Short mmCIF file of C-alpha atoms and ligand atoms in Angstrom, two decimals:
data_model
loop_
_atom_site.label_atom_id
_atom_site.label_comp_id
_atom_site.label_asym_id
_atom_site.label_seq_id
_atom_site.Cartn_x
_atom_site.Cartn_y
_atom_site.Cartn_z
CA UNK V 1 -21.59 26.74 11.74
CA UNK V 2 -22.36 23.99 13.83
CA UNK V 3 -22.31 25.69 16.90
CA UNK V 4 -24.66 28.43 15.53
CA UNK V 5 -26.83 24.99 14.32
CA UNK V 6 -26.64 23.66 17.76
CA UNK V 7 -27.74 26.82 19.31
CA UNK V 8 -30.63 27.40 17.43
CA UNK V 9 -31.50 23.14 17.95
CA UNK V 10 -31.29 24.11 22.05
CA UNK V 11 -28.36 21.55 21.97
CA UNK V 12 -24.46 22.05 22.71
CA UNK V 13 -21.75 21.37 20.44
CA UNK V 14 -17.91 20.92 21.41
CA UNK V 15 -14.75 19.94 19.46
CA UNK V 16 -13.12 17.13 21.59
CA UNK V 17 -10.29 14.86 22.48
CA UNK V 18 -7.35 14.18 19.95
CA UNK V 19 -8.06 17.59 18.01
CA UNK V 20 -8.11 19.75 20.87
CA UNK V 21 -4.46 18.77 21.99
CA UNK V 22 -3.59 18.81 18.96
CA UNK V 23 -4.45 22.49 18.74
CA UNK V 24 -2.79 23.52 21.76
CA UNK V 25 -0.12 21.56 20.98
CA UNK V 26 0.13 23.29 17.19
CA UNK V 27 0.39 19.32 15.86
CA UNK V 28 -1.39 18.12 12.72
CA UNK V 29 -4.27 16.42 13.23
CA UNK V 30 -6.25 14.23 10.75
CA UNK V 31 -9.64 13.55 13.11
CA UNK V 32 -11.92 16.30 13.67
CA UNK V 33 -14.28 14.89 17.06
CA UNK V 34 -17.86 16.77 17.51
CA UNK V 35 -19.08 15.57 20.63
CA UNK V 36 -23.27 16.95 21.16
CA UNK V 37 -24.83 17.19 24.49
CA UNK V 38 -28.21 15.86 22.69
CA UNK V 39 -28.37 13.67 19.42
CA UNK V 40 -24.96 13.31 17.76
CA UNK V 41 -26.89 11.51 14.57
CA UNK V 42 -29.58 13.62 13.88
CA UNK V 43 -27.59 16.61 14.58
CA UNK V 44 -24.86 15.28 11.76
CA UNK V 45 -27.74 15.03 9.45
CA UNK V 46 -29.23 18.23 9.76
CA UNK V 47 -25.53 19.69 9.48
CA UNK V 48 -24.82 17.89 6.48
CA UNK V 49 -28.08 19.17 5.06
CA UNK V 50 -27.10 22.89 5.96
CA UNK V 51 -23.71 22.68 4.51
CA UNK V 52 -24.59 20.43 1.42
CA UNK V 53 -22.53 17.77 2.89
CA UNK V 54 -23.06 14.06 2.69
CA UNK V 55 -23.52 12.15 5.80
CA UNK V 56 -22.86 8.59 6.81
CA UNK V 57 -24.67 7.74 10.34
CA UNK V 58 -23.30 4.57 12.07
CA UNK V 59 -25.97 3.95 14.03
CA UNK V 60 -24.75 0.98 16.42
CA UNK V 61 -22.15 3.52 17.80
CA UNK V 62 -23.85 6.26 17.58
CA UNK V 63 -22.19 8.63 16.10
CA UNK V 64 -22.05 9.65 11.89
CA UNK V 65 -19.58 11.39 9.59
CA UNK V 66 -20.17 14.59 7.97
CA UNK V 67 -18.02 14.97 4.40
CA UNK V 68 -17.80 18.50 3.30
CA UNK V 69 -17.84 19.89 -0.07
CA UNK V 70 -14.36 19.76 -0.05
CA UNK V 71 -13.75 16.35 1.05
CA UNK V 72 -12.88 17.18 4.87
CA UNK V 73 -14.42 14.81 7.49
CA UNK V 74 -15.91 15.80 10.62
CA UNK V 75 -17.21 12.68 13.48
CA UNK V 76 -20.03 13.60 15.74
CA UNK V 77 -21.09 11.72 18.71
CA UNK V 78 -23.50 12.30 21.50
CA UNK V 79 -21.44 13.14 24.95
CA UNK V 80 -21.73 9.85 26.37
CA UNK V 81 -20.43 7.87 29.32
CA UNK V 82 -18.94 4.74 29.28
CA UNK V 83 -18.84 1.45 32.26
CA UNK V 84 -16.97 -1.73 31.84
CA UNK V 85 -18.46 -4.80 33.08
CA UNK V 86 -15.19 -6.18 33.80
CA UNK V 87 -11.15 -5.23 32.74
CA UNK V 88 -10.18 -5.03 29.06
CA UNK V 89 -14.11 -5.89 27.61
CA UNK V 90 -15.42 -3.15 25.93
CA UNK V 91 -17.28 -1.11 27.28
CA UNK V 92 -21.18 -0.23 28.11
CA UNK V 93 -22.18 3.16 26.48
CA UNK V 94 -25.15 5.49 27.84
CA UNK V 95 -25.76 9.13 26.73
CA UNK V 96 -24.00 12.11 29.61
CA UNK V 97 -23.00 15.37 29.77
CA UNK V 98 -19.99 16.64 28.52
CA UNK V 99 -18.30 16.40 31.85
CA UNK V 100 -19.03 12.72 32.27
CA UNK V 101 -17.94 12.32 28.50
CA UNK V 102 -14.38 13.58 29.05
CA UNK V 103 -14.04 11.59 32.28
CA UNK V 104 -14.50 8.25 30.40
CA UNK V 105 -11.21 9.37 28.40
CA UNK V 106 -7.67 8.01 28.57
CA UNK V 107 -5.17 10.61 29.42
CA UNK V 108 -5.52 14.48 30.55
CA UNK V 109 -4.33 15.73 27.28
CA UNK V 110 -7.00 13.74 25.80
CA UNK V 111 -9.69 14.83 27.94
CA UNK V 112 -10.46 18.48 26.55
CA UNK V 113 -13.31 20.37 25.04
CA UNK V 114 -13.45 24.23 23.35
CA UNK V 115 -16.87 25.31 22.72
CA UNK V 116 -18.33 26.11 19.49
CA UNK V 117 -21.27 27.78 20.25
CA UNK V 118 -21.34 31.39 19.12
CA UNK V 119 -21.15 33.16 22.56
CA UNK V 120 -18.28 31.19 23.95
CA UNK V 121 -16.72 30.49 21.22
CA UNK V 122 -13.30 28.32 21.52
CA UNK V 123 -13.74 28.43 25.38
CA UNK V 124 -12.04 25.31 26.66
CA UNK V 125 -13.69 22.91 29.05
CA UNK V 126 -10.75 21.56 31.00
CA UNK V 127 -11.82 19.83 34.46
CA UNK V 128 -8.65 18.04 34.71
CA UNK V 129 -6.44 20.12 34.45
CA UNK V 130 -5.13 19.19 30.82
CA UNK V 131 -3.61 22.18 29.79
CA UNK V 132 -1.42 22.30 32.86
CA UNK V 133 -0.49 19.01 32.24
CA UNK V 134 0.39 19.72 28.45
CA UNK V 135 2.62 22.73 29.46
CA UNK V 136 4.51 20.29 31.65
CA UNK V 137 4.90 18.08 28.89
CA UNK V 138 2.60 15.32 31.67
CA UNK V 139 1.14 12.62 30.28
CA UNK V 140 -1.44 11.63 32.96
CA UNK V 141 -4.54 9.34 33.44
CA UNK V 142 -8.25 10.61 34.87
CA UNK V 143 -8.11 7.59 37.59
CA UNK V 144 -6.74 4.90 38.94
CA UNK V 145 -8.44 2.28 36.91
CA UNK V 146 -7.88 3.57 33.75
CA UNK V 147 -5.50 1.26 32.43
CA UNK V 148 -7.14 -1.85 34.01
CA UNK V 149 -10.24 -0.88 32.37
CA UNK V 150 -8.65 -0.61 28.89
CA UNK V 151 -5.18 -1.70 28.89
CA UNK V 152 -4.73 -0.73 25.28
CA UNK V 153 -3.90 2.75 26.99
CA UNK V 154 -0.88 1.30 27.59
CA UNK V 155 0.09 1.64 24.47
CA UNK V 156 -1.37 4.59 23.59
CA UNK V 157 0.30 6.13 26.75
CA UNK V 158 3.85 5.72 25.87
CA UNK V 159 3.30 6.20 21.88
CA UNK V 160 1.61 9.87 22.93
CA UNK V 161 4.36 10.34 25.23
CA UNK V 162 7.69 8.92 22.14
CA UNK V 163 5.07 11.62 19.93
CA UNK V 164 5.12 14.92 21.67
CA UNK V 165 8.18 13.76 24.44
CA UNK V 166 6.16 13.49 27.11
CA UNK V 167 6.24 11.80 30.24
CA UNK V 168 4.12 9.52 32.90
CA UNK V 169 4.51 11.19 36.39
CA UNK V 170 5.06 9.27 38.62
CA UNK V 171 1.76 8.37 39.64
CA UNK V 172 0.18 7.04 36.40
CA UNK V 173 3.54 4.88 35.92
CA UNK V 174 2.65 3.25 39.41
CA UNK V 175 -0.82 2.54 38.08
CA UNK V 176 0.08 1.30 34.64
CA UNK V 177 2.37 -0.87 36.41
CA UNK V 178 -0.23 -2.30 38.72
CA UNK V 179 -2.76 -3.26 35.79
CA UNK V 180 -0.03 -5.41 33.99
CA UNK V 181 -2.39 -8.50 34.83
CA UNK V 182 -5.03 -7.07 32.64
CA UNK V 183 -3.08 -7.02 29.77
CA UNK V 184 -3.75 -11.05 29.19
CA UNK V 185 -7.51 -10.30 28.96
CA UNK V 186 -6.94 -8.12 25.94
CA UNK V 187 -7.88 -9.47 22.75
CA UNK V 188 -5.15 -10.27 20.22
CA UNK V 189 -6.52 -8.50 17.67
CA UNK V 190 -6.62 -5.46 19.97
CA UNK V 191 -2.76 -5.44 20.89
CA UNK V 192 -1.89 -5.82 17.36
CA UNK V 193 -3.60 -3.23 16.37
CA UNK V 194 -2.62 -0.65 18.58
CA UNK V 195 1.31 -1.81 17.90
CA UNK V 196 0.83 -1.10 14.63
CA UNK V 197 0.22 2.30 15.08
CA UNK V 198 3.41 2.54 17.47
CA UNK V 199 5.27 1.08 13.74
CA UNK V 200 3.59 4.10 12.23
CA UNK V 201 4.98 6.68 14.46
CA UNK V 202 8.83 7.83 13.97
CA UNK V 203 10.72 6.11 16.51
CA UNK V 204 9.14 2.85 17.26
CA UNK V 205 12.24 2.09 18.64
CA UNK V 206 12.27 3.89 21.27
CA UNK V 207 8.59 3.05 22.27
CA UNK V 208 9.24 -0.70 22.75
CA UNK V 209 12.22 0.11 24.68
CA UNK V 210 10.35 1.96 26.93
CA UNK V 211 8.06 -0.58 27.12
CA UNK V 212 10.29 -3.07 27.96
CA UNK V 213 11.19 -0.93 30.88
CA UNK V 214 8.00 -0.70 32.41
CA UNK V 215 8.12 -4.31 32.43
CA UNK V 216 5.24 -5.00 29.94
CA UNK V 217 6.22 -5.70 26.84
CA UNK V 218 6.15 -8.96 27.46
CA UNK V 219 3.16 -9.06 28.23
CA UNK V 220 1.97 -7.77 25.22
CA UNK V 221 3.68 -9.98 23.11
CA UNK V 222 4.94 -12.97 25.45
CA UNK V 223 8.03 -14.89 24.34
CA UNK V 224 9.93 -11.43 22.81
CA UNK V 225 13.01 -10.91 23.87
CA UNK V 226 14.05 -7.02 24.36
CA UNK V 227 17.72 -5.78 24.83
CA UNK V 228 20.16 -3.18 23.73
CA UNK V 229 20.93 -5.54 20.63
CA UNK V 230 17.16 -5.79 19.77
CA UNK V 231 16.92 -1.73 20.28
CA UNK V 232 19.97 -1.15 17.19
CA UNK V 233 18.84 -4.04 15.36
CA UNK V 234 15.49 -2.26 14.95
CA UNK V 235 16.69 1.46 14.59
CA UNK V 236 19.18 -0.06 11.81
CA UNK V 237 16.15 -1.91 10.34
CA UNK V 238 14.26 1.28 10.22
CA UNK V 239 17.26 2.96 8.06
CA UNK V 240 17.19 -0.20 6.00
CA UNK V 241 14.00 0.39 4.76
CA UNK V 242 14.01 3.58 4.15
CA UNK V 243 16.70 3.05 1.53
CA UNK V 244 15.05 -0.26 0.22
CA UNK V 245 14.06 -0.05 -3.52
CA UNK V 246 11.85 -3.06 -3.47
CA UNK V 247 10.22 -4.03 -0.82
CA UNK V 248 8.21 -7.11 0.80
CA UNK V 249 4.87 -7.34 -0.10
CA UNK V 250 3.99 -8.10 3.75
CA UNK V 251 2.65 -4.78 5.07
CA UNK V 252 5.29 -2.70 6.81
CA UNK V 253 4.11 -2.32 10.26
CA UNK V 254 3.87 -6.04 9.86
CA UNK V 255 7.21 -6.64 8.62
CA UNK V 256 8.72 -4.45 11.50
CA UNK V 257 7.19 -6.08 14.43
CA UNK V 258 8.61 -9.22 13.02
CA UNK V 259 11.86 -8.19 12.59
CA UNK V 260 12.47 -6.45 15.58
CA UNK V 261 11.36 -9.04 17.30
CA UNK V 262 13.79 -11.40 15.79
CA UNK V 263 15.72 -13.69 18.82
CA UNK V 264 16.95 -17.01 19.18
CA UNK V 265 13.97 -17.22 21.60
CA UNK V 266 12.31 -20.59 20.84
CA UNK V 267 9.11 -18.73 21.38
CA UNK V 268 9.88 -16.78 18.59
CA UNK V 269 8.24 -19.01 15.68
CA UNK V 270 5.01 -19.43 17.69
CA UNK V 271 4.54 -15.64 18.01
CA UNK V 272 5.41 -14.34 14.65
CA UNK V 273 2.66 -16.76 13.17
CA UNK V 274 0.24 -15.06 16.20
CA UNK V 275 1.05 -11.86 15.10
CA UNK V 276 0.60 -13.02 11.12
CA UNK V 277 -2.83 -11.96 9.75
CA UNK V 278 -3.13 -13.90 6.41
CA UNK V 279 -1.81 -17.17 5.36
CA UNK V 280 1.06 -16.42 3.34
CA UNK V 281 1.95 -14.06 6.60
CA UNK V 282 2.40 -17.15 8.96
CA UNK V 283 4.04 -18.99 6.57
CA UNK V 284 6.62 -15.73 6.23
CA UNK V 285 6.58 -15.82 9.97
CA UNK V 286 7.53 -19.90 10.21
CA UNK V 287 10.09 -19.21 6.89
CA UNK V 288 11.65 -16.42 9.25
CA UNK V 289 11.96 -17.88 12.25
CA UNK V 290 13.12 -21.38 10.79
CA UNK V 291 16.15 -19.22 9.46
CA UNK V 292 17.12 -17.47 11.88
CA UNK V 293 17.19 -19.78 15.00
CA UNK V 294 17.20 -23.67 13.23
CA UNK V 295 20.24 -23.79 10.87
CA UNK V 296 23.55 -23.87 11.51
CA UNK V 297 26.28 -21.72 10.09
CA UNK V 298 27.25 -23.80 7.22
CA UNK V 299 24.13 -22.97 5.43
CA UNK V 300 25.54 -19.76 5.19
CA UNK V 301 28.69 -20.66 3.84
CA UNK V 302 27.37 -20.41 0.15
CA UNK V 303 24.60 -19.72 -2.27
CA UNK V 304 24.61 -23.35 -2.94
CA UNK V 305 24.45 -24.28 0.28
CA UNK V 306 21.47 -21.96 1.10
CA UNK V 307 19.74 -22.86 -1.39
CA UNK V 308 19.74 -26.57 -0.60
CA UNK V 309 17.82 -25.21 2.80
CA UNK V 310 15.66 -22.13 1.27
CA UNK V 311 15.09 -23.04 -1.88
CA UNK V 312 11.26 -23.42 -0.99
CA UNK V 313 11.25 -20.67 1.61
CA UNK V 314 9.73 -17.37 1.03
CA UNK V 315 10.87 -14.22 -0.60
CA UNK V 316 9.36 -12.12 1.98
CA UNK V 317 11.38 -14.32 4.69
CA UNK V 318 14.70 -14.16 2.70
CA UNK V 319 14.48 -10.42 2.79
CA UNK V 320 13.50 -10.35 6.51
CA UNK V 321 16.30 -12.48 6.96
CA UNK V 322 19.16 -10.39 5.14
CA UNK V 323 18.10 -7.11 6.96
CA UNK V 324 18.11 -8.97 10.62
CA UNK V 325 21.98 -10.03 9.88
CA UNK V 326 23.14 -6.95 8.08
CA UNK V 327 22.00 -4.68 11.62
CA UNK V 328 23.25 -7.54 13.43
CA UNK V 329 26.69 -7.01 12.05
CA UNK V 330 26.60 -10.37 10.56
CA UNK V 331 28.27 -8.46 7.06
CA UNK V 332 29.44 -12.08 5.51
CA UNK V 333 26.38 -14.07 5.57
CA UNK V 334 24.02 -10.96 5.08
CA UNK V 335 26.05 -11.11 1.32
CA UNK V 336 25.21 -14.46 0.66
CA UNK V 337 21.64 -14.09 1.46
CA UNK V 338 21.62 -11.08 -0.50
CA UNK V 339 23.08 -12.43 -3.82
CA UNK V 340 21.00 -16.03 -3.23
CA UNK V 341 17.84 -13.88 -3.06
CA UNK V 342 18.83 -11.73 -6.58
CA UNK V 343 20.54 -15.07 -8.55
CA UNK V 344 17.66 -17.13 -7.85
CA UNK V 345 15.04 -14.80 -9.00
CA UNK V 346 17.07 -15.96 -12.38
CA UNK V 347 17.97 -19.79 -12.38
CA UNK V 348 19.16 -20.61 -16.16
CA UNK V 349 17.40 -23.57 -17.60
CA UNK V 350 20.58 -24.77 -19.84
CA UNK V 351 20.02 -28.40 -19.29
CA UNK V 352 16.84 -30.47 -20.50
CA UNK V 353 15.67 -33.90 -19.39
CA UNK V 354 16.59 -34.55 -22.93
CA UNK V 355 20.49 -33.64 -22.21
CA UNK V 356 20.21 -35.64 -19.34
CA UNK V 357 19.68 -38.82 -21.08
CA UNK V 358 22.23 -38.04 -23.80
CA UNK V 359 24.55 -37.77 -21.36
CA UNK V 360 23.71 -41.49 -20.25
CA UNK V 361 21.46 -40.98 -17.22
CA UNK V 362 18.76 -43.03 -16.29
CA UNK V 363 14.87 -41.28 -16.52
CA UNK V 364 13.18 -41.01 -13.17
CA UNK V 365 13.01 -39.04 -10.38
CA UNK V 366 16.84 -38.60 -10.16
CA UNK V 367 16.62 -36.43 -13.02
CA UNK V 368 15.28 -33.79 -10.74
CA UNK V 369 18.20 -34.18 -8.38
CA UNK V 370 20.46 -33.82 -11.04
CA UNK V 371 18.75 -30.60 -12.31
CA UNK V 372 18.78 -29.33 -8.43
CA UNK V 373 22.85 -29.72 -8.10
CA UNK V 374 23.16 -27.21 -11.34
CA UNK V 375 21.24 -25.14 -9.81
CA UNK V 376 23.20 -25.56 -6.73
CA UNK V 377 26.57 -25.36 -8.78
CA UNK V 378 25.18 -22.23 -11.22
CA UNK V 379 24.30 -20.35 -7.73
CA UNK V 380 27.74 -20.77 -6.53
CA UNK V 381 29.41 -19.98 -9.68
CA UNK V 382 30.87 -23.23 -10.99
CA UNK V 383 29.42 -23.09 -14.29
CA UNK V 384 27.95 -20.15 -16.64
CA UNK V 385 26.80 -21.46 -19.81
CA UNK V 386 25.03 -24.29 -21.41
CA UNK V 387 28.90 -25.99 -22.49
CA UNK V 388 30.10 -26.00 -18.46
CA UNK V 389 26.57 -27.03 -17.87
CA UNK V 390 26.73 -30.04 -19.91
CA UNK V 391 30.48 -31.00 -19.29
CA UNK V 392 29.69 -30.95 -15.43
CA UNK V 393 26.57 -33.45 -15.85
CA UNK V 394 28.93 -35.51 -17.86
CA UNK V 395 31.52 -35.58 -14.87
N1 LIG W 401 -9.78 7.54 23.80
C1 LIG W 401 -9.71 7.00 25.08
N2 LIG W 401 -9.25 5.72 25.27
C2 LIG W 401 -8.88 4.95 24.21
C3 LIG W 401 -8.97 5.48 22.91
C4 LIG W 401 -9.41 6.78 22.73
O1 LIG W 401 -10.03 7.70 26.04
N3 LIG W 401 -8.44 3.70 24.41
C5 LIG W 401 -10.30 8.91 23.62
C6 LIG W 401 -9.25 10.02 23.78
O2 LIG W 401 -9.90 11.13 24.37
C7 LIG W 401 -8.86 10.34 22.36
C8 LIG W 401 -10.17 10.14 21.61
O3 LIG W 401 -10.83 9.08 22.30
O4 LIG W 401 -8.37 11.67 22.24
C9 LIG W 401 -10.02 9.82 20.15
O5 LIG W 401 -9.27 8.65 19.98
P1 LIG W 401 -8.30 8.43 18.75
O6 LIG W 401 -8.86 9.06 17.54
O7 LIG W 401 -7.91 6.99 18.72
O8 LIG W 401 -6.98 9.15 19.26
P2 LIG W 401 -6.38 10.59 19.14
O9 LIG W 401 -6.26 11.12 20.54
O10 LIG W 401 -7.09 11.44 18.17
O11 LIG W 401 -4.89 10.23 18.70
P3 LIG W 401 -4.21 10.12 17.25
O12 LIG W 401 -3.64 11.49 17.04
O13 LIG W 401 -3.15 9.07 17.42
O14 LIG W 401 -5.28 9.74 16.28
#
C-alpha cells in the first residue's frame, strides 16, 4: 500500500536498513524502516489517513510513526544524508537520494533497500555489495571513517557480528582499530547505552571478550579489567540469573555490566558509580565495590562478622556480591553471604530497652550496642529465643 501511495504522490518508497537484513537473513525483526525519496512526514500522514492508522510525526528528526489497526508500527523518514562536523558529535542531516541515504549507514548488511513500489516490487537496492557480504557471513563498513565518525559502531559491529556469527574482514578490523582515539569523545550516556543492548543479546559474554581483543574495551569503560576469569565469572553469572527467583530491583543490563566487571581494580568503585544511572544505583555500585576489593577475609568468616561490616549496605549489593563469589569458586564465603542476606531480612526483636535495664544496664546510647551484639550473636546462631536472649545480656 504504501508503495502504490507513493506512486500515485510521484514519490519513492523503500523498506530499509535493519529490516531488510533481517529478511534475507530470515531473523525476527521488531523495526519496520520506510525511508521516502520526498517527504517522510507528510507521506506518514497521508498513509495513516489511507489505512485508518494513527500517526505520530516527530518533527525535529524528521521522520513519524504510523500505528496500524492492529497495533504494528511502521517509521518513515525522508532518504537523507548525514555529515559530522567533527568525530563522535552527532551528526548534520540534509534531505538525499536513496543512494546517499544508505551510504551514511554503518555496516554493508545494514545498508540495503527493496522497493515497494508496485512495478518493482521487493527489488533490492544493494550498491555495496551487502548481500554478498551477508552470504559470507562479512560484517563490513561503507568507508574508512566510519567508525571515527560514530564510534558507537563499535559496538554495534561486534554485537551484529556475536548475533548472526559474523565476522570483520580484515579490513574493517584495521579501521576500527585505528579510530580507538575517538572512542574518548563519545558521550557517556552514549556507550552505556549501546552496552546495554550487548546485555540484551544472548552471549554478552562473548561480545566483551571480543572486545577486549580488539583492544578497546577499555576504552569504553576505562579501569575494567578483562581476562579468562572475568569471561566464566560472567557466563556463570548469566546462568545465575536465569535460575534466580528474586531478583535485584537494579535493572538487569545494569546489574550485569556491574558484575562482570567486578576486579580488585581500584578503578573499579569509580566506574560502577559512572555507569550507575540513579542514586540508589551508585550507592549499589560504592556498596559493591567496597565489598569486594576493601575487606579482608575475616569478614567472611561469619554472619556476625558480616554483619558488623554490611549491616548498612545494600540488598542489591549483597546479592551482587554472593553471585560474583559463587562463579568465582569462592563456595564458603558465597554461603555466608547467602544466609546473612536471608536471616537478616528477619532480625527477632526479643529484647526491649526495658529488658535491658532489668538486667542492670545503664540507659544511653550503649543500649544500642548492646541490641547490635544480639543481633550479631542471633545471626551466628548463639541464641534462638527470647530466654537465651535474655540470659546472654545478663552474661
Ligand atoms: N545505523 C547506522 N549507524 C548507527 C546506527 C544505525 O548506520 N550508529 C543505521 C543502520 O543502517 C541500521 C539502521 O540505521 O540498520 C537502523 O538502526 P537500528 O534500528 O538501531 O538498528 P538495526 O539495524 O535495526 O538493529 P537491531 O536489530 O539491533 O535493532
Amino acid at each position: 500500500k504504501a508503495g502504490s501511495l507513493a506512486e500515485t504522490k510521484n514519490m519513492k518508497a523503500y523498506i530499509i536498513g535493519g529490516i531488510v537484513r533481517d529478511l534475507i537473513l530470515g531473523s525476527p525483526s521488531e523495526d519496520i524502516d520506510i525511508v521516502i525519496e520526498g517527504d517522510g512526514i507528510s507521506f506518514a500522514e497521508a498513509f495513516a489517513n489511507d489505512i485508518n492508522g494513527t500517526v505520530t510525526p516527530h518533527e525535529t528528526f524528521g521522520t513519524a510513526t504510523v500505528e496500524t489497526e492492529n497495533g504494528s508500527k511502521l517509521d518513515f523518514t525522508t532518504s537523507r544524508t548525514e555529515y559530522y562536523e567533527k568525530p563522535a558529535a552527532l551528526p548534520t542531516v540534509v534531505r538525499s537520494n536513496i543512494k546517499e541515504d544508505l551510504f551514511r549507514r554503518d555496516f554493508t548488511m545494514n545498508a540495503m533497500a527493496a522497493s515497494l513500489e508496485p512495478d518493482s516490487f521487493g527489488e533490492l537496492i544493494d550498491y555495496f555489495n551487502g548481500l554478498e557480504d551477508i552470504k559470507k557471513k562479512n560484517l563490513r563498513v561503507l568507508h574508512n571513517l566510519s567508525f571515527v565518525e560514530d564510534p558507537t559502531r563499535i559496538l554495534r559491529g561486534i554485537r551484529f557480528e556475536a548475533r548472526f556469527s559474523f565476522r570483520m574482514d580484515e579490513e574493517t578490523e584495521a579501521f576500527l582499530r585505528h579510530s580507538a582515539a575517538s572512542i574518548f569523545a563519545l558521550s557517556h550516556t552514549r556507550v552505556i547505552t549501546e552496552l546495554k543492548h550487548i546485555f540484551q543479546e544472548t552471549n554478552p559474554a562473548e561480545s566483551l571478550s571480543r572486545l577486549h581483543e580488539l583492544g578497546v574495551l577499555n576504552k569504553f569503560l576505562p579501569g575494567s579489567i578483562w581476562s579468562t576469569k572475568t569471561s566464566a565469572v560472567l557466563s556463570l553469572l548469566l546462568k545465575e540469573w536465569e535460575q534466580q527467583e528474586t531478583r535485584p530491583s537494579i535493572k538487569e543490563e545494569w546489574f550485569f555490566i556491574t558484575a562482570c566487571l567486578y576486579t580488585e581494580n581500584a578503578e573499579t568503585a569509580k566506574l560502577l558509580e559512572a555507569i550507575a544511572a540513579t542514586k540508589p544505583q551508585k550507592k549499589t555500585a560504592r556498596d559493591f565495590a567496597v565489598l569486594m576489593n576493601d575487606v579482608t577475609d575475616d569478614v567472611f568468616a561469619s554472619e556476625g562478622a558480616l554483619h558488623e561490616f554490611a549491616f548498612h549496605l545494600d540488598e542489591d549489593a549483597l546479592f551482587l556480591v554472593f553471585l560474583a563469589l559463587l562463579c568465582s569458586g569462592e563456595q564458603s564465603k558465597a554461603r555466608i553471604v547467602h544466609a546473612y542476606r536471608t536471616k537478616r531480612k528477619k532480625l527477632p526483636r526479643w529484647v526491649s530497652g526495658d529488658d535491658l535495664k532489668a538486667a542492670g544496664l545503664t540507659p544511653g546510647p550503649a543500649f544500642k550496642d548492646y541490641l547490635f551484639q544480639l543481633e550479631k550473636a542471633f545471626l551466628n546462631g548463639e541464641i534462638t529465643n527470647r530466654k537465651e536472649a535474655l540470659a546472654y545480656i545478663k552474661s
